[in-house]
PDB file of C-alpha atoms in Angstrom:
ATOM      1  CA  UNK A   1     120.787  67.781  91.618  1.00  0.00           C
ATOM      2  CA  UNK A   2     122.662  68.363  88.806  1.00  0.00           C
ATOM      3  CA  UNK A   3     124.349  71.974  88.433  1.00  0.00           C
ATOM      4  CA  UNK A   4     122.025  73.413  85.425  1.00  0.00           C
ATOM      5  CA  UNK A   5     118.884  72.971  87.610  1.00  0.00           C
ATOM      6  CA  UNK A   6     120.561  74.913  90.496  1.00  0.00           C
ATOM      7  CA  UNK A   7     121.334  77.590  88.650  1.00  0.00           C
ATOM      8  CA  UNK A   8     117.703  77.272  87.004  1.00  0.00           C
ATOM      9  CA  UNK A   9     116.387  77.529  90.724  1.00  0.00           C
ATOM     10  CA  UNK A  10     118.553  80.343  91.662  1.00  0.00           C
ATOM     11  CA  UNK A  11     117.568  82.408  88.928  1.00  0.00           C
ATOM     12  CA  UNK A  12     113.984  81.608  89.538  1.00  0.00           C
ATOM     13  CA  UNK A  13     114.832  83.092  93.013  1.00  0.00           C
ATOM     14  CA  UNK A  14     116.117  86.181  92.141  1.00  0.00           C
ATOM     15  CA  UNK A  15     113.062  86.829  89.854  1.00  0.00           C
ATOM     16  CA  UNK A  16     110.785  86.430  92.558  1.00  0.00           C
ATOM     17  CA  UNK A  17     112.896  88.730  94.728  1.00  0.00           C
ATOM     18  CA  UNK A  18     112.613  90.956  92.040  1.00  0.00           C
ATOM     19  CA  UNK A  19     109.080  90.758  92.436  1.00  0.00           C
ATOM     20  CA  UNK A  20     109.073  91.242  96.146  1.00  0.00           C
ATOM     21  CA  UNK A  21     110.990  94.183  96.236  1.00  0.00           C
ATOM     22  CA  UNK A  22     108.829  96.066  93.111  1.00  0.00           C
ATOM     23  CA  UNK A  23     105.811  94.588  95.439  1.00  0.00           C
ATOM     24  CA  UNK A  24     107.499  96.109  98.446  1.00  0.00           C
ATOM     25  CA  UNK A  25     108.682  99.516  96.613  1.00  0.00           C
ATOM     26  CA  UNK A  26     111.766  98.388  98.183  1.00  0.00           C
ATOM     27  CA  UNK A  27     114.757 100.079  96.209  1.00  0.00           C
ATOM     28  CA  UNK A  28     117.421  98.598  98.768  1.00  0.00           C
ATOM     29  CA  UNK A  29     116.519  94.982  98.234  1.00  0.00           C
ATOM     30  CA  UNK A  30     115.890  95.851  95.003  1.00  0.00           C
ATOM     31  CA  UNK A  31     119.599  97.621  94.217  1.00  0.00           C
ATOM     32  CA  UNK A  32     120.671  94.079  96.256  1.00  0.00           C
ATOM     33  CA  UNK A  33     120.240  92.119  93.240  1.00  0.00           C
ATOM     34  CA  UNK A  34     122.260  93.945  90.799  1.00  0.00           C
ATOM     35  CA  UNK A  35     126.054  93.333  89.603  1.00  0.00           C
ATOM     36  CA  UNK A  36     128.793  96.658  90.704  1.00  0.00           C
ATOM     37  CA  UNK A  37     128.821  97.378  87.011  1.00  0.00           C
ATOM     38  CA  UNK A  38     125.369  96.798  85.854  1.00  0.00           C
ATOM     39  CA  UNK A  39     123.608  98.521  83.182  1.00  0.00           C
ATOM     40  CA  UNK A  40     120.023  98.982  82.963  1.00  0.00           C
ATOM     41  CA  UNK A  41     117.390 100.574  80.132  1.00  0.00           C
ATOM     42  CA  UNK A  42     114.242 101.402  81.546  1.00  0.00           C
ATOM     43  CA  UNK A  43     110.649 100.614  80.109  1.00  0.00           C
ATOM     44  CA  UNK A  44     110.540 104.057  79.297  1.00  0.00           C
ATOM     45  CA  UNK A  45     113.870 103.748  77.187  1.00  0.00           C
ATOM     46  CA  UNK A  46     116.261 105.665  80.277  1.00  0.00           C
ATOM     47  CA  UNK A  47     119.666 103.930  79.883  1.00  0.00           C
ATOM     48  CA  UNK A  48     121.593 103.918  83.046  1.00  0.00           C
ATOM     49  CA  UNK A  49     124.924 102.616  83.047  1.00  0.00           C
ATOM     50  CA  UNK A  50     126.197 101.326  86.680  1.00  0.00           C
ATOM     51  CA  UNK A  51     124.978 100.579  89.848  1.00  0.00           C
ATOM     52  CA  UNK A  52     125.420 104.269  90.974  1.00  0.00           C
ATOM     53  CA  UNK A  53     123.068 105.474  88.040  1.00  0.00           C
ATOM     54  CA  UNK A  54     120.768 102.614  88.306  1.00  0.00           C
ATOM     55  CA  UNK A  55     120.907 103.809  92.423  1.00  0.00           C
ATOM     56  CA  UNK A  56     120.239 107.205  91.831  1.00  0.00           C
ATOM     57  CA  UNK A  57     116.880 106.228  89.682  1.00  0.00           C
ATOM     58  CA  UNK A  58     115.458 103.558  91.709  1.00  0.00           C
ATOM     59  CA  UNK A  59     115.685 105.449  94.788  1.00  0.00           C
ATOM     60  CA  UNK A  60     114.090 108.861  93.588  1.00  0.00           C
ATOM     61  CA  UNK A  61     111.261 106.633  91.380  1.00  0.00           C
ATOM     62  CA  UNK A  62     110.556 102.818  93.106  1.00  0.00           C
ATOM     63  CA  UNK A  63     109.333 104.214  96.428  1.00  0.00           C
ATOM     64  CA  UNK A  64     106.523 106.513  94.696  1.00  0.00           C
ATOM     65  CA  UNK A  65     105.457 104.422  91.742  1.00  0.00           C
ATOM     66  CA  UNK A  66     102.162 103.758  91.525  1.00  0.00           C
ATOM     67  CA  UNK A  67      99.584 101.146  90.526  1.00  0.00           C
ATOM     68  CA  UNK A  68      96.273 100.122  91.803  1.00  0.00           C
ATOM     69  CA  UNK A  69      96.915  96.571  91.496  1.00  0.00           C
ATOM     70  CA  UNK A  70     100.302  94.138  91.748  1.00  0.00           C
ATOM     71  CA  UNK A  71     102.401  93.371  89.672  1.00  0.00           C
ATOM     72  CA  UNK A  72     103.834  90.013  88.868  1.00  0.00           C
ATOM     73  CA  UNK A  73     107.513  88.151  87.229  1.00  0.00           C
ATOM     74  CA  UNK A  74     107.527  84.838  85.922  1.00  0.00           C
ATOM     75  CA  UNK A  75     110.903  83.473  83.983  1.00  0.00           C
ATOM     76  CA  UNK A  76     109.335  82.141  80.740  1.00  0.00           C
ATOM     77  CA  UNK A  77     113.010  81.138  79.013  1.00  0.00           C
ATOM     78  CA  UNK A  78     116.277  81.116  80.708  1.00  0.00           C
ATOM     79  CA  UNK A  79     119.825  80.100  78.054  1.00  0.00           C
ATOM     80  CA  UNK A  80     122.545  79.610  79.273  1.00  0.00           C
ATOM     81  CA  UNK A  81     125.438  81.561  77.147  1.00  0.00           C
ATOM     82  CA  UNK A  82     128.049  80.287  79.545  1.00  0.00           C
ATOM     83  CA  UNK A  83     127.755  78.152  82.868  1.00  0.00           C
ATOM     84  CA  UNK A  84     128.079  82.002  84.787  1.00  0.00           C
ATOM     85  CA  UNK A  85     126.308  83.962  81.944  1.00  0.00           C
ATOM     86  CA  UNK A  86     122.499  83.722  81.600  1.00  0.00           C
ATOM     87  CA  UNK A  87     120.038  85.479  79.787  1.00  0.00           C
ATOM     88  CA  UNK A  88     116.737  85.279  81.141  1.00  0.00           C
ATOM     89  CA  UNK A  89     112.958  86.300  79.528  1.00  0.00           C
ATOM     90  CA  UNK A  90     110.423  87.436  81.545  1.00  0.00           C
ATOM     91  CA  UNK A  91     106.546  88.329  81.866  1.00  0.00           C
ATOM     92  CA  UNK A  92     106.014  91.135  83.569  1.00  0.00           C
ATOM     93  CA  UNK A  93     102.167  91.914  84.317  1.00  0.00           C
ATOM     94  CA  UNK A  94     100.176  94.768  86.038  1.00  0.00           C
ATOM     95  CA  UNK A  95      97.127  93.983  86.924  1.00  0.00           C
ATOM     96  CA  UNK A  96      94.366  96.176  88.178  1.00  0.00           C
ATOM     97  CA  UNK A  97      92.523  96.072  91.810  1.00  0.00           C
ATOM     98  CA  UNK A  98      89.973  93.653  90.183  1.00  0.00           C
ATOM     99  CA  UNK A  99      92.695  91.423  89.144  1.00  0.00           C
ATOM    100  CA  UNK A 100      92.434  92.435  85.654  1.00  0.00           C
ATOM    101  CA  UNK A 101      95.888  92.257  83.319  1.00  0.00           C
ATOM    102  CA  UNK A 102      96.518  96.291  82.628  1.00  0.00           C
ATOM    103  CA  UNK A 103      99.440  96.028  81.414  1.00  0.00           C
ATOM    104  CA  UNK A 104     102.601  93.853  80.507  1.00  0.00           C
ATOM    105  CA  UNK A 105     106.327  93.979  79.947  1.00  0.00           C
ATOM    106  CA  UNK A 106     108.908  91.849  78.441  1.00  0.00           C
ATOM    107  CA  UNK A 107     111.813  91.995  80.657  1.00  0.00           C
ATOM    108  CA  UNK A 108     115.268  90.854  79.433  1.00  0.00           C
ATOM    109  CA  UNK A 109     117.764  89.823  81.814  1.00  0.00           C
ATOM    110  CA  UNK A 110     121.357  88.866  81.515  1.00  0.00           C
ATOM    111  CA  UNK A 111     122.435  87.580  84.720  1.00  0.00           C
ATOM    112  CA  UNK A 112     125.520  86.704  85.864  1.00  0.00           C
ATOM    113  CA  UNK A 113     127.537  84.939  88.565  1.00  0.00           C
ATOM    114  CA  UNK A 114     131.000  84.678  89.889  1.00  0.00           C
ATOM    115  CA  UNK A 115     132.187  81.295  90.373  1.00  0.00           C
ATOM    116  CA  UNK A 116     130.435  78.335  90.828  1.00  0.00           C
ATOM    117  CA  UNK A 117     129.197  79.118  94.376  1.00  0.00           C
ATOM    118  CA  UNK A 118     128.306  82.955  93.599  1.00  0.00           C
ATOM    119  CA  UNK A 119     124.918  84.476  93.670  1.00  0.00           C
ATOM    120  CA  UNK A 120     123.439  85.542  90.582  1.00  0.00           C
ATOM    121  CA  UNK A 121     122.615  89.032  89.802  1.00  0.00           C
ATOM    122  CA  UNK A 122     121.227  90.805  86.998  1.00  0.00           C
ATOM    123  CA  UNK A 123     124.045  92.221  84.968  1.00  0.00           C
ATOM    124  CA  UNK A 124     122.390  93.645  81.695  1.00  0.00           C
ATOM    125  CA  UNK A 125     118.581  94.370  81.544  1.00  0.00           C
ATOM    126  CA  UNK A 126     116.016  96.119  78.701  1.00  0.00           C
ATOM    127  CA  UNK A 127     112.568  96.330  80.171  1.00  0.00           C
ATOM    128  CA  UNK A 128     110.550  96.355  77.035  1.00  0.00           C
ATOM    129  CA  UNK A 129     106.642  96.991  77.093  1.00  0.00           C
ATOM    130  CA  UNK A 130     104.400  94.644  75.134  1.00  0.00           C
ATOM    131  CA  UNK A 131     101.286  96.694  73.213  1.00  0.00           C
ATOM    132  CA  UNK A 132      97.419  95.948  73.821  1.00  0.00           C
ATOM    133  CA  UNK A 133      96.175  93.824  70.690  1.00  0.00           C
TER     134      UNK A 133
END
């Protein structure tokens, strides 16, 4: 398997973990994912700058968020900027109890690794919402 799909496939893994953990309202498996000096802007245009700020948030808000639905994260476009540096676009969707799409973000992440053997982890991210219509 050649090295590009790996990291593909580990990317794809720490999306869906990503997932789980919003699923889960679990900020600690959540927090897992990011890099020590990670910066973050919120959907909601907060800027947090390092893991302690981006801590601080998700702990006080992940636990009591609140939708009547689930929410799902799919990778639509991953580049590679380096072999260690990605930047990766996702869909974000809310949807209701009936199943219904209620809302949707566009997620980017830059995600980053050290070495070739070290996990990824999200490194630079803008949650941006996408309008109705």
């Amino acid at each position: 398997m050649s090295e590009q799909i790996k990291a593909l496939e580990a990317i794809a893994e720490v999306v869906a973990e990503v997932q789980r953990t919003q699923r889960a309202k679990d900020p600690e498996g959540f927090l897992a994912l990011f890099h020590p000096d990670a910066l973050w802007t919120t959907g909601h245009g907060k800027v947090l700058i390092g893991f302690d700020a981006i801590a601080e948030f998700t702990r006080a808000v992940l636990p009591s968020a609140e939708w009547n639905g689930e929410v799902t994260y799919e990778v639509v476009h991953v580049q590679f900027l380096r072999p260690d540096v990605a930047a990766v676009k996702v869909r974000q969707l809310y949807r209701n109890a009936d199943g219904e799409p209620e809302s949707e973000g566009a997620p980017l992440y830059v995600m980053t690794r050290d070495g070739e053997d070290g996990p990824w982890l999200l490194t630079a991210c803008q949650n941006t919402g996408v309008k109705a219509g």
